[in-house]
PDB file of N, CA and C in Angstrom:
ATOM      1  N   MET M   1       1.734   6.843  -9.389  1.00 92.00           N
ATOM      2  CA  MET M   1       0.712   7.812  -9.634  1.00 92.00           C
ATOM      3  C   MET M   1       1.103   9.100  -8.920  1.00 92.00           C
ATOM      4  N   ILE M   2       0.703  10.225  -9.493  1.00 94.00           N
ATOM      5  CA  ILE M   2       0.995  11.525  -8.913  1.00 94.00           C
ATOM      6  C   ILE M   2      -0.302  12.322  -8.779  1.00 94.00           C
ATOM      7  N   ASN M   3      -0.510  12.910  -7.607  1.00 93.00           N
ATOM      8  CA  ASN M   3      -1.608  13.849  -7.402  1.00 93.00           C
ATOM      9  C   ASN M   3      -1.044  15.218  -7.757  1.00 93.00           C
ATOM     10  N   HIS M   4      -1.428  15.759  -8.886  1.00 95.00           N
ATOM     11  CA  HIS M   4      -0.860  17.012  -9.364  1.00 95.00           C
ATOM     12  C   HIS M   4      -1.308  18.217  -8.537  1.00 95.00           C
ATOM     13  N   THR M   5      -2.372  18.081  -7.766  1.00 95.00           N
ATOM     14  CA  THR M   5      -2.838  19.175  -6.911  1.00 95.00           C
ATOM     15  C   THR M   5      -1.975  19.292  -5.659  1.00 95.00           C
ATOM     16  N   THR M   6      -1.715  18.155  -4.991  1.00 92.00           N
ATOM     17  CA  THR M   6      -0.959  18.169  -3.734  1.00 92.00           C
ATOM     18  C   THR M   6       0.504  17.794  -3.900  1.00 92.00           C
ATOM     19  N   GLY M   7       0.846  17.119  -4.986  1.00 92.00           N
ATOM     20  CA  GLY M   7       2.215  16.651  -5.195  1.00 92.00           C
ATOM     21  C   GLY M   7       2.496  15.308  -4.547  1.00 92.00           C
ATOM     22  N   ASP M   8       1.494  14.717  -3.876  1.00 94.00           N
ATOM     23  CA  ASP M   8       1.668  13.402  -3.263  1.00 94.00           C
ATOM     24  C   ASP M   8       1.849  12.355  -4.353  1.00 94.00           C
ATOM     25  N   ILE M   9       2.595  11.293  -4.021  1.00 96.00           N
ATOM     26  CA  ILE M   9       2.803  10.211  -4.981  1.00 96.00           C
ATOM     27  C   ILE M   9       2.408   8.877  -4.360  1.00 96.00           C
ATOM     28  N   CYS M  10       2.084   7.923  -5.211  1.00 95.00           N
ATOM     29  CA  CYS M  10       1.763   6.564  -4.787  1.00 95.00           C
ATOM     30  C   CYS M  10       2.549   5.608  -5.675  1.00 95.00           C
ATOM     31  N   GLU M  11       3.373   4.790  -5.049  1.00 95.00           N
ATOM     32  CA  GLU M  11       4.150   3.778  -5.767  1.00 95.00           C
ATOM     33  C   GLU M  11       3.479   2.428  -5.547  1.00 95.00           C
ATOM     34  N   ILE M  12       3.004   1.813  -6.621  1.00 94.00           N
ATOM     35  CA  ILE M  12       2.286   0.541  -6.529  1.00 94.00           C
ATOM     36  C   ILE M  12       3.180  -0.577  -7.040  1.00 94.00           C
ATOM     37  N   GLU M  13       3.279  -1.638  -6.263  1.00 93.00           N
ATOM     38  CA  GLU M  13       4.057  -2.816  -6.642  1.00 93.00           C
ATOM     39  C   GLU M  13       3.106  -4.004  -6.734  1.00 93.00           C
ATOM     40  N   TYR M  14       2.950  -4.533  -7.945  1.00 90.00           N
ATOM     41  CA  TYR M  14       2.146  -5.733  -8.149  1.00 90.00           C
ATOM     42  C   TYR M  14       3.061  -6.939  -7.975  1.00 90.00           C
ATOM     43  N   LYS M  15       2.696  -7.838  -7.087  1.00 84.00           N
ATOM     44  CA  LYS M  15       3.519  -9.015  -6.799  1.00 84.00           C
ATOM     45  C   LYS M  15       3.358 -10.057  -7.902  1.00 84.00           C
ATOM     46  N   GLU M  16       4.467 -10.723  -8.215  1.00 80.00           N
ATOM     47  CA  GLU M  16       4.406 -11.817  -9.186  1.00 80.00           C
ATOM     48  C   GLU M  16       3.719 -13.017  -8.550  1.00 80.00           C
ATOM     49  N   ARG M  17       3.030 -13.766  -9.382  1.00 77.00           N
ATOM     50  CA  ARG M  17       2.240 -14.883  -8.876  1.00 77.00           C
ATOM     51  C   ARG M  17       3.103 -15.985  -8.281  1.00 77.00           C
ATOM     52  N   GLY M  18       4.154 -16.396  -8.900  1.00 70.00           N
ATOM     53  CA  GLY M  18       4.981 -17.481  -8.391  1.00 70.00           C
ATOM     54  C   GLY M  18       4.359 -18.836  -8.694  1.00 70.00           C
ATOM     55  N   TRP M  19       4.803 -19.865  -7.979  1.00 74.00           N
ATOM     56  CA  TRP M  19       4.345 -21.228  -8.237  1.00 74.00           C
ATOM     57  C   TRP M  19       3.022 -21.564  -7.562  1.00 74.00           C
ATOM     58  N   ASN M  20       2.666 -20.847  -6.526  1.00 72.00           N
ATOM     59  CA  ASN M  20       1.395 -21.142  -5.878  1.00 72.00           C
ATOM     60  C   ASN M  20       0.457 -19.946  -6.036  1.00 72.00           C
ATOM     61  N   ALA M  21      -0.785 -20.138  -5.711  1.00 72.00           N
ATOM     62  CA  ALA M  21      -1.790 -19.095  -5.925  1.00 72.00           C
ATOM     63  C   ALA M  21      -1.879 -18.106  -4.768  1.00 72.00           C
ATOM     64  N   LYS M  22      -1.098 -18.293  -3.699  1.00 74.00           N
ATOM     65  CA  LYS M  22      -1.178 -17.401  -2.540  1.00 74.00           C
ATOM     66  C   LYS M  22      -0.839 -15.956  -2.887  1.00 74.00           C
ATOM     67  N   SER M  23       0.115 -15.756  -3.766  1.00 73.00           N
ATOM     68  CA  SER M  23       0.540 -14.392  -4.091  1.00 73.00           C
ATOM     69  C   SER M  23      -0.181 -13.820  -5.312  1.00 73.00           C
ATOM     70  N   ALA M  24      -1.121 -14.559  -5.878  1.00 84.00           N
ATOM     71  CA  ALA M  24      -1.850 -14.072  -7.047  1.00 84.00           C
ATOM     72  C   ALA M  24      -2.671 -12.842  -6.686  1.00 84.00           C
ATOM     73  N   ASN M  25      -2.660 -11.837  -7.537  1.00 88.00           N
ATOM     74  CA  ASN M  25      -3.437 -10.601  -7.397  1.00 88.00           C
ATOM     75  C   ASN M  25      -3.029  -9.745  -6.202  1.00 88.00           C
ATOM     76  N   SER M  26      -1.826  -9.936  -5.657  1.00 91.00           N
ATOM     77  CA  SER M  26      -1.371  -9.170  -4.498  1.00 91.00           C
ATOM     78  C   SER M  26      -0.704  -7.872  -4.932  1.00 91.00           C
ATOM     79  N   LEU M  27      -0.848  -6.863  -4.062  1.00 93.00           N
ATOM     80  CA  LEU M  27      -0.170  -5.599  -4.318  1.00 93.00           C
ATOM     81  C   LEU M  27       0.205  -4.933  -3.015  1.00 93.00           C
ATOM     82  N   VAL M  28       1.192  -4.052  -3.096  1.00 95.00           N
ATOM     83  CA  VAL M  28       1.612  -3.200  -1.994  1.00 95.00           C
ATOM     84  C   VAL M  28       1.772  -1.810  -2.582  1.00 95.00           C
ATOM     85  N   ALA M  29       1.208  -0.804  -1.928  1.00 95.00           N
ATOM     86  CA  ALA M  29       1.316   0.573  -2.411  1.00 95.00           C
ATOM     87  C   ALA M  29       1.779   1.475  -1.271  1.00 95.00           C
ATOM     88  N   HIS M  30       2.718   2.354  -1.584  1.00 96.00           N
ATOM     89  CA  HIS M  30       3.247   3.320  -0.628  1.00 96.00           C
ATOM     90  C   HIS M  30       2.823   4.715  -1.065  1.00 96.00           C
ATOM     91  N   VAL M  31       2.048   5.396  -0.221  1.00 95.00           N
ATOM     92  CA  VAL M  31       1.631   6.769  -0.497  1.00 95.00           C
ATOM     93  C   VAL M  31       2.570   7.681   0.286  1.00 95.00           C
ATOM     94  N   LYS M  32       3.203   8.611  -0.422  1.00 94.00           N
ATOM     95  CA  LYS M  32       4.176   9.516   0.189  1.00 94.00           C
ATOM     96  C   LYS M  32       3.737  10.955  -0.021  1.00 94.00           C
ATOM     97  N   ALA M  33       3.861  11.754   1.042  1.00 91.00           N
ATOM     98  CA  ALA M  33       3.500  13.168   0.964  1.00 91.00           C
ATOM     99  C   ALA M  33       4.493  13.899   0.078  1.00 91.00           C
ATOM    100  N   SER M  34       4.072  15.005  -0.471  1.00 89.00           N
ATOM    101  CA  SER M  34       4.893  15.805  -1.361  1.00 89.00           C
ATOM    102  C   SER M  34       6.234  16.156  -0.709  1.00 89.00           C
ATOM    103  N   GLY M  35       7.321  15.849  -1.388  1.00 87.00           N
ATOM    104  CA  GLY M  35       8.655  16.184  -0.903  1.00 87.00           C
ATOM    105  C   GLY M  35       9.204  15.265   0.163  1.00 87.00           C
ATOM    106  N   SER M  36       8.500  14.202   0.511  1.00 88.00           N
ATOM    107  CA  SER M  36       8.944  13.288   1.563  1.00 88.00           C
ATOM    108  C   SER M  36       9.272  11.926   0.972  1.00 88.00           C
ATOM    109  N   SER M  37      10.261  11.266   1.554  1.00 89.00           N
ATOM    110  CA  SER M  37      10.576   9.906   1.131  1.00 89.00           C
ATOM    111  C   SER M  37       9.971   8.873   2.084  1.00 89.00           C
ATOM    112  N   GLN M  38       9.320   9.349   3.161  1.00 91.00           N
ATOM    113  CA  GLN M  38       8.682   8.476   4.142  1.00 91.00           C
ATOM    114  C   GLN M  38       7.290   8.064   3.673  1.00 91.00           C
ATOM    115  N   THR M  39       6.942   6.793   3.877  1.00 93.00           N
ATOM    116  CA  THR M  39       5.603   6.308   3.553  1.00 93.00           C
ATOM    117  C   THR M  39       4.612   6.837   4.577  1.00 93.00           C
ATOM    118  N   ALA M  40       3.585   7.550   4.116  1.00 93.00           N
ATOM    119  CA  ALA M  40       2.551   8.083   5.009  1.00 93.00           C
ATOM    120  C   ALA M  40       1.413   7.079   5.167  1.00 93.00           C
ATOM    121  N   ILE M  41       1.039   6.435   4.068  1.00 94.00           N
ATOM    122  CA  ILE M  41      -0.044   5.453   4.085  1.00 94.00           C
ATOM    123  C   ILE M  41       0.410   4.223   3.314  1.00 94.00           C
ATOM    124  N   LEU M  42       0.158   3.054   3.886  1.00 95.00           N
ATOM    125  CA  LEU M  42       0.517   1.788   3.262  1.00 95.00           C
ATOM    126  C   LEU M  42      -0.757   1.045   2.897  1.00 95.00           C
ATOM    127  N   LEU M  43      -0.866   0.641   1.655  1.00 95.00           N
ATOM    128  CA  LEU M  43      -1.989  -0.177   1.192  1.00 95.00           C
ATOM    129  C   LEU M  43      -1.436  -1.548   0.837  1.00 95.00           C
ATOM    130  N   GLN M  44      -2.115  -2.611   1.281  1.00 95.00           N
ATOM    131  CA  GLN M  44      -1.647  -3.959   0.950  1.00 95.00           C
ATOM    132  C   GLN M  44      -2.819  -4.925   0.924  1.00 95.00           C
ATOM    133  N   GLY M  45      -2.704  -5.943   0.096  1.00 94.00           N
ATOM    134  CA  GLY M  45      -3.743  -6.952   0.000  1.00 94.00           C
ATOM    135  C   GLY M  45      -3.850  -7.492  -1.410  1.00 94.00           C
ATOM    136  N   LYS M  46      -5.013  -8.047  -1.706  1.00 92.00           N
ATOM    137  CA  LYS M  46      -5.295  -8.591  -3.033  1.00 92.00           C
ATOM    138  C   LYS M  46      -6.383  -7.750  -3.681  1.00 92.00           C
ATOM    139  N   PHE M  47      -6.129  -7.294  -4.897  1.00 88.00           N
ATOM    140  CA  PHE M  47      -7.095  -6.411  -5.543  1.00 88.00           C
ATOM    141  C   PHE M  47      -8.367  -7.121  -5.964  1.00 88.00           C
ATOM    142  N   THR M  48      -8.421  -8.448  -5.874  1.00 89.00           N
ATOM    143  CA  THR M  48      -9.645  -9.194  -6.162  1.00 89.00           C
ATOM    144  C   THR M  48     -10.431  -9.534  -4.897  1.00 89.00           C
ATOM    145  N   GLU M  49      -9.832  -9.267  -3.715  1.00 91.00           N
ATOM    146  CA  GLU M  49     -10.490  -9.596  -2.451  1.00 91.00           C
ATOM    147  C   GLU M  49     -10.645  -8.365  -1.568  1.00 91.00           C
ATOM    148  N   SER M  50      -9.567  -7.938  -0.924  1.00 93.00           N
ATOM    149  CA  SER M  50      -9.619  -6.767  -0.051  1.00 93.00           C
ATOM    150  C   SER M  50      -8.241  -6.128   0.049  1.00 93.00           C
ATOM    151  N   ILE M  51      -8.245  -4.832   0.350  1.00 94.00           N
ATOM    152  CA  ILE M  51      -7.009  -4.082   0.519  1.00 94.00           C
ATOM    153  C   ILE M  51      -7.082  -3.363   1.861  1.00 94.00           C
ATOM    154  N   SER M  52      -6.030  -3.507   2.665  1.00 94.00           N
ATOM    155  CA  SER M  52      -5.941  -2.842   3.961  1.00 94.00           C
ATOM    156  C   SER M  52      -5.217  -1.517   3.801  1.00 94.00           C
ATOM    157  N   CYS M  53      -5.658  -0.541   4.574  1.00 93.00           N
ATOM    158  CA  CYS M  53      -5.057   0.790   4.569  1.00 93.00           C
ATOM    159  C   CYS M  53      -4.479   1.041   5.959  1.00 93.00           C
ATOM    160  N   ILE M  54      -3.177   1.300   6.041  1.00 92.00           N
ATOM    161  CA  ILE M  54      -2.510   1.538   7.312  1.00 92.00           C
ATOM    162  C   ILE M  54      -1.900   2.935   7.271  1.00 92.00           C
ATOM    163  N   ASP M  55      -2.324   3.786   8.215  1.00 93.00           N
ATOM    164  CA  ASP M  55      -1.783   5.135   8.321  1.00 93.00           C
ATOM    165  C   ASP M  55      -0.493   5.051   9.131  1.00 93.00           C
ATOM    166  N   MET M  56       0.635   5.192   8.470  1.00 91.00           N
ATOM    167  CA  MET M  56       1.936   5.043   9.119  1.00 91.00           C
ATOM    168  C   MET M  56       2.279   6.242  10.005  1.00 91.00           C
ATOM    169  N   ARG M  57       1.499   7.306   9.930  1.00 88.00           N
ATOM    170  CA  ARG M  57       1.750   8.499  10.742  1.00 88.00           C
ATOM    171  C   ARG M  57       1.194   8.350  12.143  1.00 88.00           C
ATOM    172  N   LEU M  58       0.291   7.386  12.364  1.00 86.00           N
ATOM    173  CA  LEU M  58      -0.295   7.153  13.683  1.00 86.00           C
ATOM    174  C   LEU M  58       0.560   6.167  14.467  1.00 86.00           C
ATOM    175  N   PRO M  59       0.590   6.309  15.795  1.00 80.00           N
ATOM    176  CA  PRO M  59       1.268   5.291  16.609  1.00 80.00           C
ATOM    177  C   PRO M  59       0.602   3.927  16.424  1.00 80.00           C
ATOM    178  N   GLN M  60       1.346   2.865  16.583  1.00 67.00           N
ATOM    179  CA  GLN M  60       0.863   1.500  16.351  1.00 67.00           C
ATOM    180  C   GLN M  60      -0.387   1.196  17.170  1.00 67.00           C
ATOM    181  N   GLU M  61      -0.474   1.725  18.416  1.00 62.00           N
ATOM    182  CA  GLU M  61      -1.642   1.435  19.251  1.00 62.00           C
ATOM    183  C   GLU M  61      -2.937   1.989  18.694  1.00 62.00           C
ATOM    184  N   GLN M  62      -2.854   3.029  17.890  1.00 62.00           N
ATOM    185  CA  GLN M  62      -4.051   3.664  17.358  1.00 62.00           C
ATOM    186  C   GLN M  62      -4.514   3.048  16.042  1.00 62.00           C
ATOM    187  N   GLN M  63      -3.775   2.108  15.504  1.00 61.00           N
ATOM    188  CA  GLN M  63      -4.134   1.477  14.231  1.00 61.00           C
ATOM    189  C   GLN M  63      -5.365   0.608  14.406  1.00 61.00           C
ATOM    190  N   ARG M  64      -6.248   0.653  13.418  1.00 59.00           N
ATOM    191  CA  ARG M  64      -7.450  -0.203  13.402  1.00 59.00           C
ATOM    192  C   ARG M  64      -7.399  -1.052  12.160  1.00 59.00           C
ATOM    193  N   GLU M  65      -7.985  -2.223  12.234  1.00 52.00           N
ATOM    194  CA  GLU M  65      -8.102  -3.096  11.072  1.00 52.00           C
ATOM    195  C   GLU M  65      -9.389  -2.804  10.352  1.00 52.00           C
TER     196      GLU M  65
END
């Protein structure tokens, strides 16, 4: 996905289910600022349950669940 106003992009990867149901409905998304190849925000989880948002620009100690 592309934000045409800011130029930011989001690359979404839907995980394949596999043989067990643990990976069903899972996704990982990398949000990158315009012109950068570094992930600024990481989204991960199951789209049928919950998705966590991790700001990769903050130090690890400042991260909240």
